[in-house]
Tab-separated table of C-alpha atoms in Angstrom:
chain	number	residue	atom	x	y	z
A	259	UNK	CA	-14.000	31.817	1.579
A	260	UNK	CA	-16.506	30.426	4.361
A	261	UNK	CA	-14.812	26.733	5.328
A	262	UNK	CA	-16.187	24.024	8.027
A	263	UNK	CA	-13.877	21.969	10.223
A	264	UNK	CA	-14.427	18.692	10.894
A	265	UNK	CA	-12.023	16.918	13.707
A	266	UNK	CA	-12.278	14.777	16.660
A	267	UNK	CA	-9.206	15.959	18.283
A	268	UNK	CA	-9.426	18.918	19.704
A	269	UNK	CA	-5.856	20.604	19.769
A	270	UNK	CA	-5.781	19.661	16.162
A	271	UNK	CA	-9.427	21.262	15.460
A	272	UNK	CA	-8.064	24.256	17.190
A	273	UNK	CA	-4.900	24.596	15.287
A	274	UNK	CA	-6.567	24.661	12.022
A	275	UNK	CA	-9.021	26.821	12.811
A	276	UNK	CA	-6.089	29.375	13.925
A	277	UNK	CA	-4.481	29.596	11.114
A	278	UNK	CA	-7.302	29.961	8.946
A	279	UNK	CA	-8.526	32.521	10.772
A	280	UNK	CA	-5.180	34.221	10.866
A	281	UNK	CA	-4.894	34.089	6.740
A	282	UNK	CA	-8.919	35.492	6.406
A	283	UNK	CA	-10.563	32.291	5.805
A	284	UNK	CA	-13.624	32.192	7.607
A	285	UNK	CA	-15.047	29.182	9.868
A	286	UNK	CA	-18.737	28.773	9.615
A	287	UNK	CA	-18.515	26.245	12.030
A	288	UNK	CA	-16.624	23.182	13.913
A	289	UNK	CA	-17.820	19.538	14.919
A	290	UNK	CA	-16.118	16.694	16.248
A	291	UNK	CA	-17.489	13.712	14.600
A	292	UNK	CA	-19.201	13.437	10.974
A	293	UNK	CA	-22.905	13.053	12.192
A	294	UNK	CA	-25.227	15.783	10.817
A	295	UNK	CA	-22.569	17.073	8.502
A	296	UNK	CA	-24.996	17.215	5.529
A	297	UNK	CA	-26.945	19.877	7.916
A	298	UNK	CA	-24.344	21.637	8.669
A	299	UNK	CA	-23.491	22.577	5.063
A	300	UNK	CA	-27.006	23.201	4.034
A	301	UNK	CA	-27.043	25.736	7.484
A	302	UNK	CA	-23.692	27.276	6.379
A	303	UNK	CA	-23.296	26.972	2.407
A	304	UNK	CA	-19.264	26.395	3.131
A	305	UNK	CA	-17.162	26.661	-0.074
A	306	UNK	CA	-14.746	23.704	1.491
A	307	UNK	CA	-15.303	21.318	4.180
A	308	UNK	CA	-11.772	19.746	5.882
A	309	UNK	CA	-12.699	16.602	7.335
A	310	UNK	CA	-10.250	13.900	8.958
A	311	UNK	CA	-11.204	10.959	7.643
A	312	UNK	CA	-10.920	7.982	11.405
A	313	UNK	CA	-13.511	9.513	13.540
A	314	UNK	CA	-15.534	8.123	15.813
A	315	UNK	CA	-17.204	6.289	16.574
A	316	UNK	CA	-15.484	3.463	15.029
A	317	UNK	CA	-12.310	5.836	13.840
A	318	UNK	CA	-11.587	4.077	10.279
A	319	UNK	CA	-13.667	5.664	7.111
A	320	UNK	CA	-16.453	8.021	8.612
A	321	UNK	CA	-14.912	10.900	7.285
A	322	UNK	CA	-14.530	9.333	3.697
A	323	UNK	CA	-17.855	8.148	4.101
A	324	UNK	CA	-18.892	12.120	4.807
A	325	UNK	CA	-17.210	13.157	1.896
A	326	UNK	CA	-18.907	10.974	-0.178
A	327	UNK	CA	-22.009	12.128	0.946
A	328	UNK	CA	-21.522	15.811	0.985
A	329	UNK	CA	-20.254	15.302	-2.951
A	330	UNK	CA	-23.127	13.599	-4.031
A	331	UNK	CA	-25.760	16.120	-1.962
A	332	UNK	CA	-23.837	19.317	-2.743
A	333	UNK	CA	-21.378	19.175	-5.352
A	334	UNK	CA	-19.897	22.709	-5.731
A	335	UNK	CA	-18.441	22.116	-2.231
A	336	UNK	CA	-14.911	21.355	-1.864
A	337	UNK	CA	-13.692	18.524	0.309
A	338	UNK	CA	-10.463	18.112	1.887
A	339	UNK	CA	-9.843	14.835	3.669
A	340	UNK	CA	-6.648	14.991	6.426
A	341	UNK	CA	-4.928	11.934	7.542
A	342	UNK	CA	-2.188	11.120	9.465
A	343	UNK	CA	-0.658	8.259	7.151
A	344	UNK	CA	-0.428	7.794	3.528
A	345	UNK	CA	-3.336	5.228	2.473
A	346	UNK	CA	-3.714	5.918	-1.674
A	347	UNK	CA	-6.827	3.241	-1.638
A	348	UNK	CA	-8.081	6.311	0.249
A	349	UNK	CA	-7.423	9.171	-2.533
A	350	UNK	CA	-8.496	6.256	-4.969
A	351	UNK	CA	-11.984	5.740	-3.263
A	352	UNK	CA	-12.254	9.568	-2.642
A	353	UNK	CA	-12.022	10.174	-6.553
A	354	UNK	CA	-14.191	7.129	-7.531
A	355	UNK	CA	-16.888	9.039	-8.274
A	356	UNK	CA	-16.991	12.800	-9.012
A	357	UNK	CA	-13.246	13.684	-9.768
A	358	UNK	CA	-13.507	17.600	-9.056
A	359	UNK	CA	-13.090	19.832	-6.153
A	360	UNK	CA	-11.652	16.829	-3.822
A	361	UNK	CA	-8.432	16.707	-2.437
A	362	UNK	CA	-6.315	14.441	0.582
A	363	UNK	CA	-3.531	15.753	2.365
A	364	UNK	CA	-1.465	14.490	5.143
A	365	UNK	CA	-2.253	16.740	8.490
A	366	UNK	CA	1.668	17.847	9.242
A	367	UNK	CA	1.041	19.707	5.530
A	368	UNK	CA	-1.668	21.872	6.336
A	369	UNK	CA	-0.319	23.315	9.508
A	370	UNK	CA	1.840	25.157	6.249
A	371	UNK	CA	-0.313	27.981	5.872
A	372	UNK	CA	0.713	28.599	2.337
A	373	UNK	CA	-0.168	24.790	1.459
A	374	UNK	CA	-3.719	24.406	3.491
A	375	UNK	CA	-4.678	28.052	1.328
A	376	UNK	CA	-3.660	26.851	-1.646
A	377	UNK	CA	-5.398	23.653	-1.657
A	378	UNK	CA	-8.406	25.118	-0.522
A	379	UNK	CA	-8.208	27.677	-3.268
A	380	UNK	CA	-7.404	24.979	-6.000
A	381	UNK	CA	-10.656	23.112	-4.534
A	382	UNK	CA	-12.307	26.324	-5.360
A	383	UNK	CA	-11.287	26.022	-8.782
A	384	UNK	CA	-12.806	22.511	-9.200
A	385	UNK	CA	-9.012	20.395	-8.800
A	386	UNK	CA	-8.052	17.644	-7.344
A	387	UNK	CA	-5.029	18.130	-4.261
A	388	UNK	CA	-3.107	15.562	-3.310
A	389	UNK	CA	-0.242	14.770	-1.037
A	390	UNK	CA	2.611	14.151	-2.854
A	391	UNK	CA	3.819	11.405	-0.585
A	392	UNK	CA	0.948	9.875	-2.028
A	393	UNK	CA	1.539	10.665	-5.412
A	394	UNK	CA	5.227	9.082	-4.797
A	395	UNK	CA	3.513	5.869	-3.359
A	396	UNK	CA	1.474	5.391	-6.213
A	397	UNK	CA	4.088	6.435	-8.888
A	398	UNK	CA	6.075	3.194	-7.070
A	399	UNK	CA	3.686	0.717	-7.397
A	400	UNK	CA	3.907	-1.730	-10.345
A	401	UNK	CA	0.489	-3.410	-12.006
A	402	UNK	CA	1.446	-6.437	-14.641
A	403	UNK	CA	-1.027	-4.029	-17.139
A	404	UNK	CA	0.019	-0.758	-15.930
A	405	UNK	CA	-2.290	2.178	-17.600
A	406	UNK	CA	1.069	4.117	-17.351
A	407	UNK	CA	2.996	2.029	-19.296
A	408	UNK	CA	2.728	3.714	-22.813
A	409	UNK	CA	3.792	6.844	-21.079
A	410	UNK	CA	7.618	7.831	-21.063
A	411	UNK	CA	9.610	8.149	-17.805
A	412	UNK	CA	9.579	11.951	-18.235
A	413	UNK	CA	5.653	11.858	-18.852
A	414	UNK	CA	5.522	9.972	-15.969
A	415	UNK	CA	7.130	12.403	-13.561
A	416	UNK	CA	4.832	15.084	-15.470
A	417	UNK	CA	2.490	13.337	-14.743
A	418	UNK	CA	3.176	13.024	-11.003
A	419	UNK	CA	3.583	16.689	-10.872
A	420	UNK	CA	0.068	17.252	-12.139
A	421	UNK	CA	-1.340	14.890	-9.001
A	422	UNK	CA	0.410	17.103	-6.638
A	423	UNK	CA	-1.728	20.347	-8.390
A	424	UNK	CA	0.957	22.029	-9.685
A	425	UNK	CA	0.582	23.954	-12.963
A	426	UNK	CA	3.109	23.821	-16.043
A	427	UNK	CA	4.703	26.845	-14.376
A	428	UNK	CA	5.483	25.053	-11.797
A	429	UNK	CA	6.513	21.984	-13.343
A	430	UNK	CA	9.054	23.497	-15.428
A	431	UNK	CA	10.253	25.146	-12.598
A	432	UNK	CA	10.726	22.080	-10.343
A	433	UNK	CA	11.844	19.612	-13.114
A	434	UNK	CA	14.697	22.826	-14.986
A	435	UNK	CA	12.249	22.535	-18.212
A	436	UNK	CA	10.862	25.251	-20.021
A	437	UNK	CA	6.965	26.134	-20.025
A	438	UNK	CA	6.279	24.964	-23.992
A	439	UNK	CA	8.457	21.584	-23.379
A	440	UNK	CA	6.001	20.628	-20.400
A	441	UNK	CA	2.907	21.563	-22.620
A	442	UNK	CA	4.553	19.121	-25.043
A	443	UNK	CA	4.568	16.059	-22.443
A	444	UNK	CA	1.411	17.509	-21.260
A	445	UNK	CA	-0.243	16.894	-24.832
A	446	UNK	CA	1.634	13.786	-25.142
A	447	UNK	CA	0.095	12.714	-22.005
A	448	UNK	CA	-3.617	13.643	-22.870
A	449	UNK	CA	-2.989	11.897	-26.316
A	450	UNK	CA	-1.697	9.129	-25.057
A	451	UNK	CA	-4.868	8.310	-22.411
A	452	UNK	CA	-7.334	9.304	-24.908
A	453	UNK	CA	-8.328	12.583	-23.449
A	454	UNK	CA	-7.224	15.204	-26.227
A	455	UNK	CA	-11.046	16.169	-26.543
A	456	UNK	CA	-11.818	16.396	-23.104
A	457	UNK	CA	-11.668	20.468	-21.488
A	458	UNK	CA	-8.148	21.428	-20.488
A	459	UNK	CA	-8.939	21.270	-16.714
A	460	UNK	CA	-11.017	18.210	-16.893
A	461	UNK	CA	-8.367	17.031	-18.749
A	462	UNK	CA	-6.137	17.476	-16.184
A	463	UNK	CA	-8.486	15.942	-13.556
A	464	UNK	CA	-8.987	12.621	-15.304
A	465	UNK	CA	-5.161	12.376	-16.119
A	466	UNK	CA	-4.719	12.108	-12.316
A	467	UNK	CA	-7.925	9.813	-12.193
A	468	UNK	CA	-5.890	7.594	-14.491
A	469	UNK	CA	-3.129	7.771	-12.155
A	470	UNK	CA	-4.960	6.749	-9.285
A	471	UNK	CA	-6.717	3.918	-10.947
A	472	UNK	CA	-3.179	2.606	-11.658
A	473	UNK	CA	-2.464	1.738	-8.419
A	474	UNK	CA	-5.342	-0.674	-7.606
């Protein structure tokens, strides 16, 4: 997997770049500020770009605004946006467009080697990664029409589950359930939002979308 890192602060830049290196992810190349990044993934055909999304100049949305622009130039590039805060109108903007091979985690996470591989190789696989402390914040919020509201509590938490990128293995293990009971919430949940035609992992994807929307 060839990667590009995109960070203003050094130290940070440099610790990422480590530990990608030490797991056998290569970095075809580094910047400090999102200007140019649309040549620097047609000089390096990355499969993922990690950008932080305050850099300068201004330090508030360039790096969202990058993303944007490297999905809509070069699709089949995954991009993961790092932040130091939770901000889901972030994650929300991020997936307002094309919902695949996008993903937002907070930085502390992805100094976890096992997490900052893993979402890269899920972005590989065209799915969505995000934090769960933003998946928490938006499970929280209330809407007077919630999307969510025909879903059950349980479906709900599935649901949740499914925004963090974890499979129905791994949602049976975390919520004691067995793997056919969370493809029974999973259907219920796909019925439910109208998406029992769409492909299982778009599925998936716009199931999160939905999610995401509900917190506007």
């Amino acid at each position: 997997m060839r990667v590009i890192v995109v960070e203003d602060v050094l130290i940070t830049r440099s610790g990422i770049v480590t530990l990608l290196r030490e797991v056998g992810i290569e970095v075809a190349a580094e910047a400090d500020d999102a200007v140019g990044i649309l040549g620097l993934v047609k000089a390096h055909q990355p499969d993922a770009v990690i950008l932080d999304i305050r850099m300068p100049p201004t330090h508030t949305t360039e790096g969202l605004v990058a993303a944007g622009q490297i999905r809509q130039a070069y699709p089949a590039v995954g991009v993961l946006l790092l932040s130091h805060h939770v901000e889901p109108r972030y994650a929300a903007q991020l997936l307002s467009g094309q919902v695949d091979r996008v993903g937002y985690l907070l930085k502390q996470r992805v100094f976890h080697a096992a997490v900052l591989v893993d979402a890269l190789d899920r972005l590989a696989a065209g799915e969505i990664v995000l934090d769960p402390s933003i998946v928490s914040r938006l499970m929280q919020r209330r809407r007077e029409r919630d999307p969510l509201g025909i879903l059950s509590v349980r479906e709900k938490e599935v649901l949740a589950l499914v925004g963090e990128g974890l499979s129905n293995r791994g949602i049976a293990q975390r919520l004691g359930l067995s793997e056919r009971t969370v493809e029974t919430h999973m259907n219920q949940i796909f019925s439910k939002l109208g998406l029992e035609e769409t492909p299982e992992l778009h599925r998936r994807v716009l199931a999160v979308l939905t999610l995401l929307r509900a917190a506007r």
